[in-house]
Short mmCIF file of C-alpha atoms and ligand atoms in Angstrom, two decimals:
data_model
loop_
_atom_site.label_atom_id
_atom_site.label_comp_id
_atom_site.label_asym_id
_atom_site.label_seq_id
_atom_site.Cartn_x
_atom_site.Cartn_y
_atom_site.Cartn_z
CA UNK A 1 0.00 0.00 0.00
CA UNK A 2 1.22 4.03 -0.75
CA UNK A 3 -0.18 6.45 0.95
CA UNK A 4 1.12 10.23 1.00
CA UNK A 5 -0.25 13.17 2.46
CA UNK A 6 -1.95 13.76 -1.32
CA UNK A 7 -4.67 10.73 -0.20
CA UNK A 8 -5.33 12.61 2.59
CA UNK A 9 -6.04 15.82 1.37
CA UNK A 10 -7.86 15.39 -1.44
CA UNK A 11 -9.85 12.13 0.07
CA UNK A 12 -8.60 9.49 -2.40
CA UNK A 13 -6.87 5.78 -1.27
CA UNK A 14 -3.91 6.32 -4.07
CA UNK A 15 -1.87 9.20 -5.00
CA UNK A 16 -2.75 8.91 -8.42
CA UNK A 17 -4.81 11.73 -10.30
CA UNK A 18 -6.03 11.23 -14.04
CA UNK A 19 -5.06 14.24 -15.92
CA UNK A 20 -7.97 16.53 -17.14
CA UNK A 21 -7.36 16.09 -20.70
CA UNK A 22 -9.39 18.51 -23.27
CA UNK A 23 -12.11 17.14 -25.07
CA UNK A 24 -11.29 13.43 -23.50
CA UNK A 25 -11.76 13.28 -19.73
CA UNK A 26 -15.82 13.28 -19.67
CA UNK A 27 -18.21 12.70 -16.31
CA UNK A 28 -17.29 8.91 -17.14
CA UNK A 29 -13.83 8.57 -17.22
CA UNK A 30 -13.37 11.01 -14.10
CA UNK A 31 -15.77 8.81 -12.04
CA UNK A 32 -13.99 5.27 -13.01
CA UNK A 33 -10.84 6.72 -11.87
CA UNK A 34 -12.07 8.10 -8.22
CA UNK A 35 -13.91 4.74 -7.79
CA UNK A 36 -10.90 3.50 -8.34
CA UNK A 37 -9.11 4.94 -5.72
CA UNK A 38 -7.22 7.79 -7.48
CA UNK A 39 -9.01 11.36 -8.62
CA UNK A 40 -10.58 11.30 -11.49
CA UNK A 41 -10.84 14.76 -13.40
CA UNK A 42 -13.43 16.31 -16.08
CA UNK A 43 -11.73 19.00 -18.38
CA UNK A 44 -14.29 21.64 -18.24
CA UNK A 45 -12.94 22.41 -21.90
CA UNK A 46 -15.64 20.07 -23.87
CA UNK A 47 -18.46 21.69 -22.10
CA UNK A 48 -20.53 24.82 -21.45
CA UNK A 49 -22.01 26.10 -18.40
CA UNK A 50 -24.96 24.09 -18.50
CA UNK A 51 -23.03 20.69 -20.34
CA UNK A 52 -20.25 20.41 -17.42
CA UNK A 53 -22.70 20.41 -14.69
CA UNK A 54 -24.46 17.75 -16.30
CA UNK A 55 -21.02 15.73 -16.32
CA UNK A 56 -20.16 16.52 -12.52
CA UNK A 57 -24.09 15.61 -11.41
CA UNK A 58 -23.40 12.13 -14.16
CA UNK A 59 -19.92 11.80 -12.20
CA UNK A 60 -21.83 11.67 -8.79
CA UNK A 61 -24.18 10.05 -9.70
CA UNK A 62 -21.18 7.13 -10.11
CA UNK A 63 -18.86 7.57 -7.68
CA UNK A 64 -19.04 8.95 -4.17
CA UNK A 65 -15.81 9.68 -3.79
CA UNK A 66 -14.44 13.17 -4.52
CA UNK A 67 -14.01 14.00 -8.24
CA UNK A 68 -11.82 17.10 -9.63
CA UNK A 69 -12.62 19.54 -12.62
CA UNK A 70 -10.01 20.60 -14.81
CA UNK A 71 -9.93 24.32 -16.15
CA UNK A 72 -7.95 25.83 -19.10
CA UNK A 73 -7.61 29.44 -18.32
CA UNK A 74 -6.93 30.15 -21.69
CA UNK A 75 -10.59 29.08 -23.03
CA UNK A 76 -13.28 31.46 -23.38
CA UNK A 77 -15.76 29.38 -20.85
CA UNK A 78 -13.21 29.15 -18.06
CA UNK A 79 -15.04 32.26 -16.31
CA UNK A 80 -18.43 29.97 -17.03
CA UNK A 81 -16.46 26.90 -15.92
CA UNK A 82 -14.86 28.74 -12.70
CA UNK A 83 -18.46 29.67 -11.26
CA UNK A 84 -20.20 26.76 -11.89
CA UNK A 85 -17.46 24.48 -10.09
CA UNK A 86 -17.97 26.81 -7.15
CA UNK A 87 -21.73 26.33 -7.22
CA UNK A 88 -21.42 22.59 -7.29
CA UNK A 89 -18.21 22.69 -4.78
CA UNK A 90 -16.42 20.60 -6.76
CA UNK A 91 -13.77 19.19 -4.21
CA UNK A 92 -10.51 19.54 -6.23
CA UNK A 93 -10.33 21.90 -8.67
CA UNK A 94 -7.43 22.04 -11.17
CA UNK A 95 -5.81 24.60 -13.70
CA UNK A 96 -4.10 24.70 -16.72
CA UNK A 97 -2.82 27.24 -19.20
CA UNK A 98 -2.02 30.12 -16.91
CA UNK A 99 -2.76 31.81 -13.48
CA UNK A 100 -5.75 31.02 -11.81
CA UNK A 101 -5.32 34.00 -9.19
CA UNK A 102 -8.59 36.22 -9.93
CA UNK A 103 -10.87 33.03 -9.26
CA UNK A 104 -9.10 31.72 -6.13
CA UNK A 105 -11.18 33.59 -3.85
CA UNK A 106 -14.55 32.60 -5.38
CA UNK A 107 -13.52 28.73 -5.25
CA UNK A 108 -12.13 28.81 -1.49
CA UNK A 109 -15.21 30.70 -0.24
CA UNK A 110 -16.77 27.77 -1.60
CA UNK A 111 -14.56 25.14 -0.04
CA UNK A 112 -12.97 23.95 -2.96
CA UNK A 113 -9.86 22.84 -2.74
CA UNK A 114 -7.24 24.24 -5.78
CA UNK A 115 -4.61 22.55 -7.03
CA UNK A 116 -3.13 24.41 -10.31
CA UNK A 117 -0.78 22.97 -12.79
CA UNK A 118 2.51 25.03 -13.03
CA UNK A 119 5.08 24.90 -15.22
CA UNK A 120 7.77 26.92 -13.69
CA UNK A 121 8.72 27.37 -9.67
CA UNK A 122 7.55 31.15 -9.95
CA UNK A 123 4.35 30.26 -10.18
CA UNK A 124 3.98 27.74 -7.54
CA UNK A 125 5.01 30.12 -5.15
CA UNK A 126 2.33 32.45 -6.08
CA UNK A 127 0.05 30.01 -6.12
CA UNK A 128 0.74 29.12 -2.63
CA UNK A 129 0.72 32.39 -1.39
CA UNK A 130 -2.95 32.53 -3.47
CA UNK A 131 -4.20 29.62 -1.21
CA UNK A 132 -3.55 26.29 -3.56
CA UNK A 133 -3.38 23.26 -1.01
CA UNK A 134 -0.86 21.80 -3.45
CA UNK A 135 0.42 22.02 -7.22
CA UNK A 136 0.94 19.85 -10.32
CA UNK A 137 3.98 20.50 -11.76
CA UNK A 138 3.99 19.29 -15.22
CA UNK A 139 7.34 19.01 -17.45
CA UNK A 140 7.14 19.16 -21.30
CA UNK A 141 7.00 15.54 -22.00
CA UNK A 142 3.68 15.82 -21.13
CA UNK A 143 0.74 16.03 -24.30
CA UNK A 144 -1.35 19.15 -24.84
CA UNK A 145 -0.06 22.62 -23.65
CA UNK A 146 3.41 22.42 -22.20
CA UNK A 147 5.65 24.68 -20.59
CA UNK A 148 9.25 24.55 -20.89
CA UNK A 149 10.96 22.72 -18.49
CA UNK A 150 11.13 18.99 -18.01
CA UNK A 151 9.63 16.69 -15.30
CA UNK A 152 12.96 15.55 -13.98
CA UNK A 153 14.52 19.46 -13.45
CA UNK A 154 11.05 20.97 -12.90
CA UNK A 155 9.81 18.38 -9.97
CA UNK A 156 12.37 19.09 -7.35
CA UNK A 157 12.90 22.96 -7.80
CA UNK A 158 9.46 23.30 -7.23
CA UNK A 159 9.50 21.22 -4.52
CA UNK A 160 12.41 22.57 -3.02
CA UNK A 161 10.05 26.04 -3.94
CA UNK A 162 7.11 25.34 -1.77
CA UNK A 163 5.78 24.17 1.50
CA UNK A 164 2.50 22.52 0.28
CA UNK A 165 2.51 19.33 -1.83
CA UNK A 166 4.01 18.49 -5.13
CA UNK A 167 2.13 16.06 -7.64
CA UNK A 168 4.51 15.18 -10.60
CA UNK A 169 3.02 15.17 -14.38
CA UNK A 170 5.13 14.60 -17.57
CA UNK A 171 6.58 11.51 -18.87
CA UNK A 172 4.47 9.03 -15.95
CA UNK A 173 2.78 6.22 -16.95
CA UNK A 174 3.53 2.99 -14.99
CA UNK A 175 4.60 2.36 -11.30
CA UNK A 176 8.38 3.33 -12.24
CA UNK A 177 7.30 7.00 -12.73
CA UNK A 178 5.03 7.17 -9.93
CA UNK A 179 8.57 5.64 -7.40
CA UNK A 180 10.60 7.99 -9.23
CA UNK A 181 8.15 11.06 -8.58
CA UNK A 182 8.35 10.39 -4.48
CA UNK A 183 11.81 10.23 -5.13
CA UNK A 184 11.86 13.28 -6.39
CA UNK A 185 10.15 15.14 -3.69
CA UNK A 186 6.58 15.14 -5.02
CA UNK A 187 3.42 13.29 -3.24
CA UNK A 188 1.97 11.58 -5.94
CA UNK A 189 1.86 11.93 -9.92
CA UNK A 190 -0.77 13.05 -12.70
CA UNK A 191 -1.36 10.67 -15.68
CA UNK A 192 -3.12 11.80 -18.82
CA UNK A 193 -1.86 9.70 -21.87
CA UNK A 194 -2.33 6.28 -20.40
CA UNK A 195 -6.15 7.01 -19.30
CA UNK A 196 -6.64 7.67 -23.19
CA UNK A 197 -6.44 3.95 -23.74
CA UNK A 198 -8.84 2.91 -20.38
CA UNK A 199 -12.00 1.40 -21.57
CA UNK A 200 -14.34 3.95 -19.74
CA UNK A 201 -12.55 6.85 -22.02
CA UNK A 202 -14.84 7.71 -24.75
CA UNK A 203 -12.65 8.80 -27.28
CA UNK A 204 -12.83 7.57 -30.89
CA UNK A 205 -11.07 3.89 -31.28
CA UNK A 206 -8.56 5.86 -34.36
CA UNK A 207 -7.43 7.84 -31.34
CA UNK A 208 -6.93 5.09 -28.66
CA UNK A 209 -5.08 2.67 -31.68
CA UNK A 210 -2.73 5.63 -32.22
CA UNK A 211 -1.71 5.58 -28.29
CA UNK A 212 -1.33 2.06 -28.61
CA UNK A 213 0.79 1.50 -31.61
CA UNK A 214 3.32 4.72 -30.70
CA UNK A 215 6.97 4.56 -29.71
CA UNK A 216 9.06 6.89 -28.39
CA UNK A 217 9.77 8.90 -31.20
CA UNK A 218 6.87 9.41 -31.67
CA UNK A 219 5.28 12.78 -30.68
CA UNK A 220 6.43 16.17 -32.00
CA UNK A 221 5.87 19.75 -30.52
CA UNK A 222 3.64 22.29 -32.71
CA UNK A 223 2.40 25.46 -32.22
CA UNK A 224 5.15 27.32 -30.73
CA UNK A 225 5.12 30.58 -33.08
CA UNK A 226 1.65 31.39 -32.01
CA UNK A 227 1.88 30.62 -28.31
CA UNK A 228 -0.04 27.51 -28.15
CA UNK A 229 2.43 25.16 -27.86
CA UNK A 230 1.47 21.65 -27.48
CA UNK A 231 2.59 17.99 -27.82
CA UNK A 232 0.65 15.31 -29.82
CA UNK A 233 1.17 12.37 -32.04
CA UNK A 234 2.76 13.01 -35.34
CA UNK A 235 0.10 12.41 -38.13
CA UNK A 236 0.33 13.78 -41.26
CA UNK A 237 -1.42 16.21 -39.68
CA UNK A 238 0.98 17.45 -36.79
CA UNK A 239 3.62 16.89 -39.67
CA UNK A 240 2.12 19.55 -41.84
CA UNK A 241 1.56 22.02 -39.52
CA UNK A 242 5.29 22.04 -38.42
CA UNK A 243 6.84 22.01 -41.53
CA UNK A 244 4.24 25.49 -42.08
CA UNK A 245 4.94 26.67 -39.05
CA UNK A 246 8.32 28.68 -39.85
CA UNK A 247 7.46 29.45 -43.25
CA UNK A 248 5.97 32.75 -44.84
CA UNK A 249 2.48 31.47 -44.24
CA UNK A 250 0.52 34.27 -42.39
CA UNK A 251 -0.30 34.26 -38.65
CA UNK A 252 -3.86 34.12 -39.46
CA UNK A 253 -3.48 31.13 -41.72
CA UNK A 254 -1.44 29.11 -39.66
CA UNK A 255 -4.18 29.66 -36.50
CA UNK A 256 -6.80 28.68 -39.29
CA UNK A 257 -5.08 25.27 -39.13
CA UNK A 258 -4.85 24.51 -35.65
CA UNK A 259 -8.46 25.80 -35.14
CA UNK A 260 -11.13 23.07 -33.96
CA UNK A 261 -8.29 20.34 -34.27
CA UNK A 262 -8.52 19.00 -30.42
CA UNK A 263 -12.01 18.63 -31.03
CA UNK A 264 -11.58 16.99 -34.66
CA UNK A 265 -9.50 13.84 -32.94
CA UNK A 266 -11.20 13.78 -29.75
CA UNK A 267 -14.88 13.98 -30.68
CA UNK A 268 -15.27 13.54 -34.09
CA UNK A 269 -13.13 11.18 -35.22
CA UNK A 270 -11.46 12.99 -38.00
CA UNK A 271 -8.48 11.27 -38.84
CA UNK A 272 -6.81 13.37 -41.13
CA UNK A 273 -7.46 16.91 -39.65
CA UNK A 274 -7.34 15.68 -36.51
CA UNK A 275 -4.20 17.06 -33.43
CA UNK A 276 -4.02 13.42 -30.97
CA UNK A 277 -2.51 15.16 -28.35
CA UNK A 278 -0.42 12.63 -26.04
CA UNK A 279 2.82 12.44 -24.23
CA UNK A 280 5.96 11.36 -24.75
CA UNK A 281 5.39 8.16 -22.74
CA UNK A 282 3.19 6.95 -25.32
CA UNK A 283 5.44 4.37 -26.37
CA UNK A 284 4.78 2.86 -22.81
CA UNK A 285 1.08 2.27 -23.14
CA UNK A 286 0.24 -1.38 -24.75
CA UNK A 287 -3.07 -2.08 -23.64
CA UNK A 288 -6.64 -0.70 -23.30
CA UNK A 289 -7.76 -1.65 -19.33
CA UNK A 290 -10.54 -0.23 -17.10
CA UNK A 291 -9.36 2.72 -15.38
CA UNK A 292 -9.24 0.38 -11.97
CA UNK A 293 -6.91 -2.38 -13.55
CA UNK A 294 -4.64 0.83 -14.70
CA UNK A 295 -4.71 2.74 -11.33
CA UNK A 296 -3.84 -1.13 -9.57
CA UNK A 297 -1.23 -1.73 -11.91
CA UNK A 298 0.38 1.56 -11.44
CA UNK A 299 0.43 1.37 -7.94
CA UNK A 300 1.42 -2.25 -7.33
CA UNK A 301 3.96 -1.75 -9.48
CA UNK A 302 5.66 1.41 -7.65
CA UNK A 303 5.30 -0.05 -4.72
CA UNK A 304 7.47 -3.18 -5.75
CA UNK A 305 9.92 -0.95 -6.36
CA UNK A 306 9.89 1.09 -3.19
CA UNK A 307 10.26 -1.63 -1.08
CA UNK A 308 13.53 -3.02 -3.06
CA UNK A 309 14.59 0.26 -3.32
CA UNK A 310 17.88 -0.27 -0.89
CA UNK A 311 19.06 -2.51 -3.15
CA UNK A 312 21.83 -0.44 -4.24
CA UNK A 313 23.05 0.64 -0.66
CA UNK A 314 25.57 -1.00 0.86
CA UNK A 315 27.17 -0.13 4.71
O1 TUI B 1 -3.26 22.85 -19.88
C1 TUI B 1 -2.58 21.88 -20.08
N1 TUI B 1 -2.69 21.11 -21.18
C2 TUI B 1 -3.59 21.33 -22.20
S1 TUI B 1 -4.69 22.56 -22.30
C3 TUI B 1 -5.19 22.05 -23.80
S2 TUI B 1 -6.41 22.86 -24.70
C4 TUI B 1 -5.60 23.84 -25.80
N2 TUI B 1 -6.37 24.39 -26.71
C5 TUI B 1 -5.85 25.17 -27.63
C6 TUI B 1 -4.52 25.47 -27.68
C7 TUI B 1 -3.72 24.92 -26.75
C8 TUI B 1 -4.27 24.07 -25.80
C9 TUI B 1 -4.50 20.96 -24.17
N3 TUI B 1 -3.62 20.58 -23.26
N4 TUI B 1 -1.65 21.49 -19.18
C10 TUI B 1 -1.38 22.23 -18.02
C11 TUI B 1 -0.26 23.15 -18.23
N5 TUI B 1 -0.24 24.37 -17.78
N6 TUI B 1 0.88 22.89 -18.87
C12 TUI B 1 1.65 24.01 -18.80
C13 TUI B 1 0.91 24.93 -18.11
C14 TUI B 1 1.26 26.25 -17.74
C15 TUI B 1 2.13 27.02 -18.50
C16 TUI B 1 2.40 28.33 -18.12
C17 TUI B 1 0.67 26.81 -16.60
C18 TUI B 1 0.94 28.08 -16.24
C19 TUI B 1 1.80 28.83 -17.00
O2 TUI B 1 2.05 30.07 -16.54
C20 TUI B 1 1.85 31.16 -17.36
C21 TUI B 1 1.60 32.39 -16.51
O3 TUI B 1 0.63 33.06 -16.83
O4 TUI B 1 2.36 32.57 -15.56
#
């Protein structure tokens, strides 16, 4: 068994959270993963006011154990989003994307607890001074939005940065990353890419086979040149758009062709305009499983290593 002051404060047997991945982690997914023992979380990003209360209620009406919401600062519901987690006191809310300062105070007056993603130590110390109970700090071999640094330098300078707890995201999808996380100072990890392939994720099967069949090489960063840099799956897609993306083709051209493409893999299926955003550690994930045999595995596996773990040490 694992536990770290993470299960504690967020009400959850493993330190494990499931990433809240835009356009992918639904009412379903999220609830799977919290009856499983870790935290499952909804991006707010697929839905509207009214659509991602229906998901938190459907999430409920699942699990009784605490579920998180996800929200990406950067989209234009994430005011919607912030007000109507507060109204359903979501217990953990995350962030992506940015600073979550001007909605802190709305989300702890209504006893929510916030836990935003940061990419750099900077803003984990404001965000502890802003009242986050803890902080995800995610390295750039993560999928979606990244930041600059990587897991391995970003996890312990934040640590090392803060009082309150560290969860590690980037580059973790088995039991080795979560024993190599508490190594590193943090309290438990965040996993997006390898909940793509659980059974209870709803994404299209094109999407899920791509996960499955990628190596290592395998993902490619886009996006940079307009600010919206993000990590997915090279398709001919992804491909296109960065060989575009440092020629002369105009600003408003290039945004043209990253517009609606989350949404194009994620929802509808469409393979060929389609961005599969997914991590580096994609090469890792070689089976679909119910969000319970992945969350088991995971920890099981970590734990196996923690308790050999003096193996090297000598007196
Ligand atoms: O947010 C994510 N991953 C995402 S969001 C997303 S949706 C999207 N849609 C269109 C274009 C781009 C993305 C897909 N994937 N992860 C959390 C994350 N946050 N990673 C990095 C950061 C981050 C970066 C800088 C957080 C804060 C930050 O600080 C900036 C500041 O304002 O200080």
């Amino acid at each position: 068994m694992i536990r770290t002051p993470l299960c504690d404060l967020c009400g959850i047997t493993y330190p494990v959270f499931q990433g809240g991945m835009a356009h992918v982690s639904d009412g379903k997914l999220a609830a799977a993963v919290s009856e499983a023992g870790g935290l499952g979380i909804i991006s707010a990003m697929n839905f509207g006011g009214t659509k991602l209360r229906e998901q938190i209620r459907e999430a409920r009406a699942l699990t009784s154990k605490p579920i998180g919401v996800n929200i990406m600062l950067q989209a234009p519901s994430a005011a919607e989003s912030a007000a109507v987690c507060a109204e359903e006191k979501v217990e953990i809310i995350t962030t992506g994307a940015g600073n979550p300062s001007a909605f802190m105070p709305l989300w702890l007056e209504a006893g929510c607890r916030v836990i935003p993603v940061v990419a750099s130590a900077a803003l984990a110390k404001m965000m502890e001074r802003c009242g986050a109970v803890a902080v995800i700090a995610e390295g750039g071999e993560s999928g979606g939005h990244i930041g600059e640094a990587a897991t391995m330098p970003l996890v312990p300078q934040v640590v090392d940065a803060v009082k309150i707890p560290v969860v590690a995201a980037g580059g973790i999808a088995d039991g080795r990353g979560l024993a190599a996380a508490l190594m590193l100072g943090a309290v438990g990890v965040q996993m997006g890419t390898r909940f793509i392939a659980a059974k209870e994720c709803g994404v299209p099967q094109h999407y899920k086979d791509l996960v499955l069949k990628a190596s290592d090489t395998s993902t490619i960063v886009t996006g940079r040149r307009l600010g919206h840099t993000v990590r997915s799956l090279k398709t001919p897609y992804s491909r296109h758009y960065a060989q575009v993306e440092y020629t002369d083709i105009s600003d408003e051209d290039l945004e043209a062709l990253g517009v609606g493409s989350l949404r194009k893999a994620a929802i509808d299926g469409d393979e060929k305009g389609g961005c599969y955003l997914a991590g580096q550690i994609a090469g890792l994930v070689k089976e679909e499983q119910t969000a319970a045999e992945i969350v088991e595995d995971v920890v099981r596996e970590a734990e196996e290593i923690l308790r050999g773990a003096d193996r090297w040490l000598t007196d």
